[in-house]
Short mmCIF file of C-alpha atoms and ligand atoms in Angstrom, two decimals:
data_model
loop_
_atom_site.label_atom_id
_atom_site.label_comp_id
_atom_site.label_asym_id
_atom_site.label_seq_id
_atom_site.Cartn_x
_atom_site.Cartn_y
_atom_site.Cartn_z
CA MET A 1 14.88 -6.05 28.42
CA GLU A 2 12.72 -2.92 28.59
CA THR A 3 15.36 -1.07 26.64
CA TYR A 4 15.68 -3.63 23.84
CA ILE A 5 12.15 -4.54 23.05
CA ASN A 6 9.51 -1.97 23.87
CA GLN A 7 6.50 -0.21 22.39
CA ASN A 8 8.75 2.13 20.40
CA LEU A 9 10.27 -0.80 18.54
CA LEU A 10 6.82 -1.90 17.42
CA ASN A 11 5.95 1.67 16.50
CA ASN A 12 9.08 1.89 14.37
CA LEU A 13 8.07 -1.26 12.52
CA PHE A 14 4.57 0.07 12.11
CA TYR A 15 5.79 3.31 10.47
CA ILE A 16 7.86 1.33 8.01
CA LEU A 17 5.20 -1.19 7.07
CA SER A 18 2.45 1.37 6.62
CA SER A 19 4.68 3.47 4.37
CA ILE A 20 5.22 0.46 2.14
CA PHE A 21 1.49 -0.05 1.83
CA ILE A 22 1.09 3.61 0.97
CA TYR A 23 3.86 3.35 -1.60
CA TYR A 24 2.19 0.45 -3.40
CA PHE A 25 -1.24 1.98 -3.09
CA ILE A 26 -0.05 5.10 -4.91
CA TYR A 27 2.10 3.09 -7.31
CA ASP A 28 -0.83 0.89 -8.27
CA HIS A 29 -3.29 3.73 -8.70
CA GLY A 30 -0.63 5.95 -10.25
CA LYS A 31 -0.52 3.79 -13.39
CA ARG A 32 -3.23 5.87 -15.00
CA TRP A 33 -1.13 9.02 -14.58
CA ASN A 34 1.78 7.38 -16.39
CA MET A 35 4.39 8.00 -13.72
CA SER A 36 7.90 8.43 -15.10
CA ARG A 37 10.96 6.76 -13.55
CA ARG A 38 11.87 9.97 -11.76
CA HIS A 39 8.37 10.29 -10.28
CA LYS A 40 8.60 6.76 -8.93
CA GLN A 41 11.98 7.54 -7.40
CA TRP A 42 10.57 10.63 -5.69
CA LEU A 43 7.63 8.59 -4.45
CA LEU A 44 10.11 6.12 -2.98
CA VAL A 45 12.08 8.98 -1.37
CA VAL A 46 8.91 10.26 0.29
CA CYS A 47 7.67 6.82 1.34
CA THR A 48 10.98 5.79 2.91
CA GLY A 49 12.00 9.27 4.07
CA PHE A 50 8.87 9.68 6.14
CA PRO A 51 9.22 6.51 8.28
CA LEU A 52 12.93 7.33 8.55
CA LEU A 53 12.00 10.64 10.12
CA LEU A 54 9.37 9.09 12.40
CA CYS A 55 11.73 6.33 13.56
CA MET A 56 14.28 8.98 14.53
CA LYS A 57 11.71 11.17 16.21
CA PHE A 58 10.45 8.25 18.34
CA PRO A 59 13.55 6.12 18.97
CA ILE A 60 13.67 2.82 20.83
CA TYR A 61 16.37 3.93 23.23
CA ILE A 62 18.73 6.88 23.63
CA ALA A 63 22.27 6.09 24.82
CA ASP A 64 24.98 8.60 25.59
CA ASP A 65 26.69 8.47 22.21
CA CYS A 66 24.07 6.88 20.02
CA VAL A 67 20.32 6.90 19.33
CA HIS A 68 18.75 3.48 18.77
CA ASP A 69 15.95 3.15 16.28
CA LEU A 70 15.10 1.22 13.11
CA ARG A 71 16.06 4.03 10.73
CA GLN A 72 18.45 1.80 8.80
CA ILE A 73 15.55 -0.31 7.55
CA PRO A 74 13.81 2.41 5.49
CA PHE A 75 17.25 3.76 4.60
CA LEU A 76 18.44 0.41 3.24
CA ILE A 77 15.12 -0.38 1.57
CA GLY A 78 15.13 2.97 -0.23
CA THR A 79 18.75 2.62 -1.31
CA LEU A 80 18.50 -1.02 -2.40
CA TYR A 81 15.32 -0.46 -4.41
CA GLY A 82 16.05 3.08 -5.60
CA GLY A 83 19.84 3.14 -6.09
CA TRP A 84 22.14 6.17 -5.82
CA PHE A 85 19.52 8.88 -6.28
CA VAL A 86 17.01 7.69 -3.66
CA GLY A 87 19.81 6.62 -1.28
CA GLY A 88 21.49 10.03 -1.62
CA MET A 89 18.28 11.90 -0.84
CA LEU A 90 17.64 9.66 2.16
CA LEU A 91 21.17 10.24 3.43
CA LEU A 92 20.58 14.01 3.29
CA ILE A 93 17.24 13.67 5.11
CA LEU A 94 18.75 11.37 7.71
CA LEU A 95 21.71 13.60 8.51
CA ALA A 96 19.65 16.79 8.54
CA VAL A 97 17.06 15.28 10.90
CA ARG A 98 19.67 13.67 13.13
CA PHE A 99 21.54 16.94 13.64
CA MET A 100 18.35 18.89 14.13
CA PHE A 101 17.01 16.52 16.80
CA TYR A 102 20.18 15.35 18.54
CA GLY A 103 23.04 17.63 17.45
CA PHE A 104 26.01 17.08 15.13
CA GLN A 105 28.23 14.03 15.46
CA PHE A 106 30.91 13.05 12.96
CA VAL A 107 30.48 9.36 13.67
CA THR A 108 26.89 9.49 12.34
CA VAL A 109 28.10 10.87 9.01
CA ALA A 110 30.76 8.17 8.74
CA VAL A 111 28.35 5.34 9.62
CA TYR A 112 25.54 6.31 7.25
CA ALA A 113 27.80 7.35 4.38
CA THR A 114 29.36 3.87 4.56
CA MET A 115 25.93 2.24 4.69
CA PHE A 116 24.78 4.35 1.72
CA ILE A 117 27.78 3.43 -0.45
CA VAL A 118 27.57 -0.31 0.28
CA ALA A 119 23.79 -0.46 -0.34
CA ALA A 120 23.91 1.67 -3.50
CA LEU A 121 26.71 -0.49 -4.91
CA ALA A 122 24.67 -3.60 -4.15
CA SER A 123 21.45 -2.15 -5.61
CA PRO A 124 21.92 -3.27 -9.28
CA ALA A 125 22.74 -6.83 -8.19
CA PHE A 126 19.76 -6.76 -5.81
CA HIS A 127 17.40 -5.88 -8.66
CA ARG A 128 18.52 -8.84 -10.72
CA LEU A 129 17.71 -11.34 -7.96
CA ASN A 130 14.47 -13.28 -7.64
CA ARG A 131 12.28 -13.08 -4.57
CA SER A 132 14.16 -15.52 -2.34
CA GLY A 133 17.49 -14.10 -3.53
CA LYS A 134 16.33 -10.63 -2.48
CA LEU A 135 15.25 -11.89 0.93
CA PHE A 136 18.56 -13.64 1.46
CA MET A 137 20.64 -10.71 0.28
CA SER A 138 18.74 -8.07 2.27
CA VAL A 139 19.17 -9.99 5.52
CA TRP A 140 22.88 -10.64 5.09
CA LEU A 141 23.61 -7.20 3.71
CA THR A 142 21.89 -5.55 6.67
CA PHE A 143 23.82 -7.72 9.07
CA PHE A 144 27.08 -7.09 7.22
CA VAL A 145 26.69 -3.28 7.09
CA ALA A 146 25.75 -3.24 10.78
CA ILE A 147 29.02 -4.98 11.64
CA LEU A 148 31.02 -2.93 9.18
CA THR A 149 29.64 0.40 10.41
CA THR A 150 30.29 -0.62 14.01
CA PHE A 151 33.96 -0.96 13.14
CA VAL A 152 33.80 2.37 11.31
CA ALA A 153 32.29 3.96 14.42
CA ILE A 154 34.96 2.45 16.67
CA ALA A 155 37.69 3.62 14.28
CA VAL A 156 36.56 7.26 14.05
CA SER A 157 35.46 7.79 17.66
CA ASP A 158 35.67 6.26 21.12
CA PHE A 159 32.43 4.40 20.49
CA GLN A 160 31.19 1.95 23.16
CA VAL A 161 29.43 -1.23 22.05
CA ILE A 162 26.72 -2.02 24.60
CA ASP A 163 24.10 -4.80 24.86
CA SER A 164 21.18 -2.78 23.63
CA TYR A 165 23.26 -1.56 20.69
CA ILE A 166 23.91 -5.14 19.62
CA VAL A 167 20.19 -5.94 19.83
CA ASP A 168 18.80 -2.76 18.24
CA PHE A 169 21.46 -2.09 15.65
CA ILE A 170 22.86 -5.48 14.73
CA LEU A 171 20.26 -8.19 15.46
CA ILE A 172 16.80 -6.71 15.00
CA PRO A 173 17.33 -4.85 11.67
CA PRO A 174 18.11 -7.98 9.60
CA VAL A 175 14.92 -9.61 10.90
CA GLY A 176 12.96 -6.42 10.23
CA MET A 177 14.40 -6.30 6.72
CA LEU A 178 13.25 -9.86 6.12
CA PHE A 179 9.66 -8.87 6.92
CA VAL A 180 9.76 -5.67 4.98
CA VAL A 181 11.31 -7.13 1.82
CA TYR A 182 8.92 -10.05 2.02
CA ILE A 183 5.90 -7.76 2.16
CA THR A 184 7.31 -5.48 -0.54
CA GLU A 185 7.86 -8.37 -2.92
CA THR A 186 4.44 -9.86 -2.19
CA LEU A 187 2.69 -6.58 -2.95
CA LYS A 188 4.75 -6.09 -6.09
CA GLU A 189 3.91 -9.58 -7.31
CA ALA A 190 0.18 -9.06 -6.71
CA ILE A 191 0.23 -5.90 -8.80
CA MET A 192 2.22 -7.51 -11.58
CA MET A 193 0.01 -10.58 -11.58
CA ARG A 194 -2.99 -8.43 -12.35
CA SER A 195 -1.44 -6.86 -15.42
CA LYS A 196 -0.31 -10.31 -16.55
CA LEU A 197 -3.90 -11.58 -16.39
CA VAL A 198 -4.91 -8.95 -18.93
CA LYS A 199 -2.26 -10.30 -21.28
CA VAL A 200 -3.25 -13.93 -20.78
CA GLU A 201 -6.84 -13.16 -21.68
CA LYS A 202 -5.67 -11.30 -24.74
CA MET A 203 -3.58 -14.21 -25.96
CA GLU A 204 -6.61 -16.43 -25.47
CA ILE A 205 -8.74 -14.20 -27.68
CA VAL A 206 -5.98 -13.82 -30.23
CA SER A 207 -5.66 -17.56 -30.66
CA GLN A 208 -9.41 -18.11 -30.78
CA LEU A 209 -9.80 -15.39 -33.38
CA ALA A 210 -6.96 -16.82 -35.44
CA ALA A 211 -9.19 -19.75 -36.47
CA SER A 212 -12.04 -17.63 -37.79
CA ILE A 213 -9.67 -15.16 -39.39
CA SER A 214 -7.70 -17.72 -41.34
CA HIS A 215 -11.02 -19.04 -42.59
CA GLU A 216 -11.99 -15.54 -43.67
CA VAL A 217 -8.70 -14.92 -45.46
CA ARG A 218 -8.87 -18.22 -47.30
CA ASN A 219 -12.05 -17.18 -49.17
CA PRO A 220 -10.55 -14.21 -51.01
CA LEU A 221 -7.43 -16.21 -51.74
CA THR A 222 -9.49 -18.98 -53.35
CA VAL A 223 -11.26 -16.42 -55.52
CA VAL A 224 -7.98 -14.84 -56.61
CA LYS A 225 -6.50 -18.23 -57.39
CA GLY A 226 -9.53 -19.11 -59.52
CA PHE A 227 -9.31 -15.96 -61.60
CA ILE A 228 -5.60 -16.33 -62.22
CA GLN A 229 -6.14 -19.91 -63.39
CA LEU A 230 -8.92 -18.71 -65.71
CA MET A 231 -6.69 -16.08 -67.20
CA LYS A 232 -3.93 -18.61 -67.78
CA SER A 233 -5.99 -21.33 -69.37
CA GLN A 234 -8.32 -19.34 -71.67
CA GLN A 235 -7.96 -17.00 -74.55
CA ILE A 236 -9.81 -14.02 -73.14
CA SER A 237 -10.45 -10.51 -74.32
CA LYS A 238 -8.57 -7.60 -72.87
CA GLU A 239 -11.79 -6.32 -71.33
CA THR A 240 -12.60 -9.54 -69.49
CA GLN A 241 -9.02 -9.80 -68.35
CA GLU A 242 -9.22 -6.35 -66.80
CA HIS A 243 -12.48 -7.24 -65.11
CA TYR A 244 -10.87 -10.35 -63.60
CA ILE A 245 -7.87 -8.38 -62.39
CA HIS A 246 -10.18 -5.85 -60.80
CA ILE A 247 -12.05 -8.52 -58.86
CA ALA A 248 -8.83 -10.22 -57.81
CA LEU A 249 -7.38 -6.96 -56.49
CA GLU A 250 -10.53 -6.25 -54.53
CA GLU A 251 -10.38 -9.65 -52.92
CA ILE A 252 -6.73 -9.15 -52.04
CA ASN A 253 -7.61 -5.79 -50.45
CA ARG A 254 -10.27 -7.48 -48.38
CA ALA A 255 -7.83 -10.05 -47.12
CA GLU A 256 -5.38 -7.28 -46.32
CA THR A 257 -7.94 -5.36 -44.25
CA ILE A 258 -8.81 -8.45 -42.25
CA ILE A 259 -5.17 -9.14 -41.50
CA ASN A 260 -4.55 -5.50 -40.58
CA ASP A 261 -7.44 -5.39 -38.14
CA TYR A 262 -6.25 -8.54 -36.54
CA LEU A 263 -2.68 -7.35 -36.22
CA THR A 264 -3.69 -4.02 -34.69
CA PHE A 265 -5.38 -5.96 -31.97
CA ALA A 266 -2.58 -8.46 -31.47
CA LYS A 267 0.06 -5.70 -31.15
CA PRO A 268 1.21 -5.00 -27.59
CA ALA A 269 -0.76 -2.20 -25.98
CA THR A 270 0.73 1.05 -24.74
CA ASN A 271 -0.68 3.08 -21.89
CA LYS A 272 -1.23 6.17 -24.00
CA MET A 273 -4.47 8.05 -23.39
CA GLU A 274 -5.69 9.79 -26.53
CA PRO A 275 -8.87 11.12 -28.08
CA LEU A 276 -10.90 8.25 -29.55
CA MET A 277 -13.65 8.47 -32.15
CA VAL A 278 -16.09 6.03 -30.68
CA HIS A 279 -17.85 5.06 -33.91
CA LEU A 280 -14.58 4.39 -35.77
CA GLU A 281 -13.19 2.25 -32.98
CA LEU A 282 -16.43 0.29 -32.73
CA GLN A 283 -16.52 -0.18 -36.50
CA MET A 284 -13.04 -1.62 -36.32
CA VAL A 285 -14.05 -4.09 -33.61
CA ILE A 286 -17.21 -5.07 -35.49
CA HIS A 287 -15.19 -5.56 -38.66
CA MET A 288 -12.88 -7.86 -36.79
CA LEU A 289 -15.63 -9.95 -35.23
CA GLN A 290 -17.85 -10.12 -38.29
CA PRO A 291 -16.36 -13.42 -39.49
CA LEU A 292 -17.05 -15.00 -36.11
CA ALA A 293 -20.63 -13.71 -36.09
CA ARG A 294 -21.22 -14.92 -39.63
CA MET A 295 -19.92 -18.39 -38.82
CA ASN A 296 -22.56 -18.58 -36.08
CA GLY A 297 -25.39 -17.34 -38.30
CA ILE A 298 -25.82 -14.10 -36.41
CA GLN A 299 -27.37 -11.02 -37.91
CA LEU A 300 -25.42 -7.90 -37.04
CA VAL A 301 -27.14 -4.53 -36.72
CA GLU A 302 -25.12 -1.40 -36.04
CA SER A 303 -26.24 2.15 -35.43
CA LEU A 304 -23.24 4.22 -34.57
CA GLU A 305 -23.27 7.87 -33.63
CA SER A 306 -19.93 9.62 -33.45
CA GLY A 307 -18.49 10.99 -30.20
CA ILE A 308 -15.00 11.63 -28.90
CA ILE A 309 -13.81 10.24 -25.58
CA THR A 310 -10.40 10.06 -23.92
CA GLY A 311 -8.98 6.58 -23.65
CA ASN A 312 -6.53 4.06 -24.95
CA ALA A 313 -7.40 2.70 -28.39
CA GLN A 314 -6.04 -0.78 -27.75
CA HIS A 315 -7.86 -1.04 -24.44
CA PHE A 316 -11.08 0.27 -25.90
CA ARG A 317 -10.98 -2.31 -28.67
CA GLN A 318 -10.06 -5.13 -26.37
CA CYS A 319 -12.90 -4.24 -24.03
CA PHE A 320 -15.52 -4.38 -26.77
CA VAL A 321 -14.02 -7.42 -28.42
CA ASN A 322 -14.50 -9.21 -25.09
CA LEU A 323 -18.09 -8.03 -24.62
CA ILE A 324 -19.19 -8.66 -28.21
CA LYS A 325 -17.49 -12.04 -28.28
CA ASN A 326 -19.52 -13.03 -25.21
CA SER A 327 -22.70 -11.96 -26.99
CA ILE A 328 -21.78 -14.00 -30.04
CA GLU A 329 -21.02 -17.00 -27.87
CA ALA A 330 -24.38 -16.57 -26.15
CA MET A 331 -26.12 -17.21 -29.50
CA PRO A 332 -24.87 -20.61 -30.68
CA ASN A 333 -27.96 -21.07 -32.84
CA GLY A 334 -27.90 -17.64 -34.39
CA GLY A 335 -29.74 -14.51 -33.42
CA MET A 336 -29.44 -10.79 -33.58
CA LEU A 337 -26.58 -8.68 -32.31
CA THR A 338 -27.21 -4.94 -32.05
CA ILE A 339 -24.38 -2.54 -31.39
CA SER A 340 -25.14 1.13 -30.99
CA SER A 341 -23.55 4.30 -29.74
CA LEU A 342 -25.26 7.59 -29.05
CA VAL A 343 -24.37 10.89 -27.45
CA ARG A 344 -26.49 11.77 -24.42
CA GLY A 345 -25.62 14.99 -22.59
CA ASN A 346 -21.93 14.85 -21.69
CA ASP A 347 -21.70 11.11 -22.24
CA VAL A 348 -21.42 8.55 -24.98
CA VAL A 349 -23.64 5.56 -24.36
CA ILE A 350 -22.63 2.33 -26.06
CA THR A 351 -24.91 -0.70 -25.97
CA VAL A 352 -24.22 -4.29 -26.94
CA LYS A 353 -27.43 -6.25 -27.18
CA ASP A 354 -27.93 -9.90 -28.02
CA THR A 355 -30.82 -12.31 -28.25
CA GLY A 356 -28.84 -15.12 -26.67
CA VAL A 357 -29.13 -17.46 -23.72
CA GLY A 358 -29.24 -14.67 -21.14
CA MET A 359 -28.13 -14.85 -17.52
CA THR A 360 -29.70 -15.59 -14.15
CA SER A 361 -29.52 -12.92 -11.48
CA GLU A 362 -26.76 -14.86 -9.75
CA GLN A 363 -24.76 -14.88 -12.97
CA ILE A 364 -25.35 -11.15 -13.40
CA ASN A 365 -23.96 -10.57 -9.92
CA ARG A 366 -20.88 -12.58 -10.68
CA PHE A 367 -20.27 -10.88 -14.03
CA GLY A 368 -16.74 -9.46 -14.01
CA GLU A 369 -15.55 -11.81 -11.28
CA PRO A 370 -12.28 -13.47 -12.28
CA TYR A 371 -12.59 -17.10 -13.40
CA PHE A 372 -16.37 -17.04 -13.39
CA SER A 373 -17.46 -18.88 -16.50
CA THR A 374 -20.40 -21.03 -17.47
CA LYS A 375 -18.68 -22.23 -20.62
CA GLU A 376 -16.95 -25.55 -20.96
CA LYS A 377 -13.81 -23.96 -22.39
CA GLY A 378 -14.34 -20.48 -20.89
CA THR A 379 -11.55 -18.55 -19.25
CA GLY A 380 -13.82 -16.40 -17.10
CA LEU A 381 -11.46 -13.50 -17.66
CA GLY A 382 -13.05 -11.66 -20.58
CA ALA A 383 -15.68 -9.82 -18.58
CA MET A 384 -13.22 -8.99 -15.81
CA VAL A 385 -10.74 -7.48 -18.26
CA ALA A 386 -13.53 -5.52 -19.96
CA VAL A 387 -14.82 -4.15 -16.66
CA LYS A 388 -11.30 -3.18 -15.53
CA LEU A 389 -10.59 -1.42 -18.80
CA ILE A 390 -13.87 0.50 -18.66
CA GLU A 391 -12.98 1.68 -15.18
CA THR A 392 -9.49 2.80 -16.18
CA MET A 393 -11.08 4.91 -18.92
CA HIS A 394 -13.45 6.46 -16.35
CA GLY A 395 -16.48 4.73 -17.78
CA THR A 396 -19.38 3.00 -16.07
CA TRP A 397 -21.28 -0.12 -17.08
CA ASN A 398 -24.61 -1.73 -16.53
CA ILE A 399 -25.97 -5.12 -17.40
CA GLN A 400 -29.53 -6.26 -18.00
CA SER A 401 -30.29 -9.82 -18.84
CA GLU A 402 -33.10 -12.29 -18.88
CA LYS A 403 -32.72 -16.04 -19.17
CA HIS A 404 -33.52 -17.29 -22.73
CA LYS A 405 -34.29 -13.74 -23.89
CA GLY A 406 -30.94 -12.04 -24.15
CA THR A 407 -28.55 -9.57 -22.64
CA VAL A 408 -27.97 -5.84 -22.95
CA ILE A 409 -24.70 -4.35 -21.76
CA THR A 410 -24.58 -0.57 -21.54
CA VAL A 411 -21.26 1.20 -21.24
CA THR A 412 -21.09 4.95 -20.64
CA PHE A 413 -18.00 7.10 -21.15
CA PRO A 414 -17.70 10.82 -20.48
CA LEU A 415 -17.15 12.87 -23.67
CA ALA A 416 -13.69 14.42 -24.02
CA LYS A 417 -13.60 18.11 -23.11
P1 ADP B 1 -15.88 -16.68 -20.69
O1 ADP B 1 -16.43 -16.00 -21.90
O2 ADP B 1 -14.52 -17.23 -20.92
O3 ADP B 1 -16.80 -17.66 -20.07
P2 ADP B 1 -16.20 -14.08 -19.52
O4 ADP B 1 -15.53 -13.44 -18.36
O5 ADP B 1 -16.05 -13.42 -20.84
O6 ADP B 1 -15.66 -15.56 -19.58
O7 ADP B 1 -17.74 -14.24 -19.18
C1 ADP B 1 -18.11 -14.77 -17.95
C2 ADP B 1 -19.48 -15.39 -18.00
O8 ADP B 1 -20.47 -14.37 -18.08
C3 ADP B 1 -19.75 -16.28 -19.18
O9 ADP B 1 -19.29 -17.59 -18.96
C4 ADP B 1 -21.26 -16.22 -19.29
O10 ADP B 1 -21.88 -17.11 -18.41
C5 ADP B 1 -21.59 -14.84 -18.80
N1 ADP B 1 -21.87 -13.91 -19.92
C6 ADP B 1 -21.09 -12.90 -20.30
N2 ADP B 1 -21.64 -12.22 -21.33
C7 ADP B 1 -22.81 -12.83 -21.60
C8 ADP B 1 -23.88 -12.62 -22.57
N3 ADP B 1 -23.80 -11.63 -23.45
N4 ADP B 1 -24.93 -13.45 -22.52
C9 ADP B 1 -24.99 -14.45 -21.61
N5 ADP B 1 -24.04 -14.71 -20.71
C10 ADP B 1 -22.96 -13.91 -20.68
MG1 MG B 2 -15.68 -14.27 -22.80
#
């Protein structure tokens, strides 16, 4: 029993599981560096190659013709998730380390080359499966390759199948794979869920804005319609006619701008970081939310100083749409909304100030917490998305609020170098 299940077995599992956490930690935080496909593959090579090496360095049991450890788990995980490239690199690492630590053996090459080919061939199918499909496939595939490679080993050498080999090489790895794939998929889902939340909130805003925007577009259309009817029904001078056409065109332009602003926002966002002119971006957001403010009888004051920061235009706009929309919603009976930007030292300081309902200190503390909302139809996601986006653009934020007086939100971004 000592030889099958001992401290080394647990250590092997520990190396593998911690590497997966490290992989997802870097993957999650690496989004802001825009990792390419190749970078991710290299990350996977490192994060599966390292436990592979550790498992081999501290094996469970050393028999005469075979070293027992859980190396096939990181090897199979890397190959299934990363395909030919990652699998190939892992095979090189595995063979090099094996021969360095325990000397050359042809049977090792035959066993792991077989394992590599089977797993790499299965990799595309593996990627198409859902979570439970992946769990199922990884367990059976591990079991199948263990059996297959045992026959390979027997065929190419006078390999002896012993008890501890059956336990360490054939029975434990499928169970280990089940754990590892389960944890991998859970972490992946958690990361994906977060980026989905951003989209859900955006759709919410898009549909809410649609109402006020269609209202705003209808006005110019009514004016244009009126002038065209006038021109049709009356005998009018050339001069008046031109005047009418001029007004009609202006109204059409206005409608066009509104639609354009709206569409820019509704377009899917990229992750591109670029120089942003703060005052232009804010003007665009204000332009877009003006109809909503006007419908609520809110007076809008803007004092915008120009400054250039590095960020993503879509994210910047979405962030301030969320904050300003909250301010507008905090003033159901009208009020004053002040939006300003000014350059202070190496920073741009943007403030959104309203004279609305304000917040209690408990509400201030919970600001940015997902699903925290005091509104009947609130999503409680707007502030969270805004806060997340500010952080990804290396900004900081501060909130001051007093019940029945109003709220001031200050966002500071470093100026671009
Ligand atoms: P939602 O707007 O859907 O309620 P948010 O995440 O945008 O969700 O806002 C969370 C909560 O924070 C709001 O329900 C509100 O109570 C509070 N809040 C945010 N901004 C303001 C503000 N400018 N004035 C008063 N309360 C605010
Ligand atoms: Mg909101």
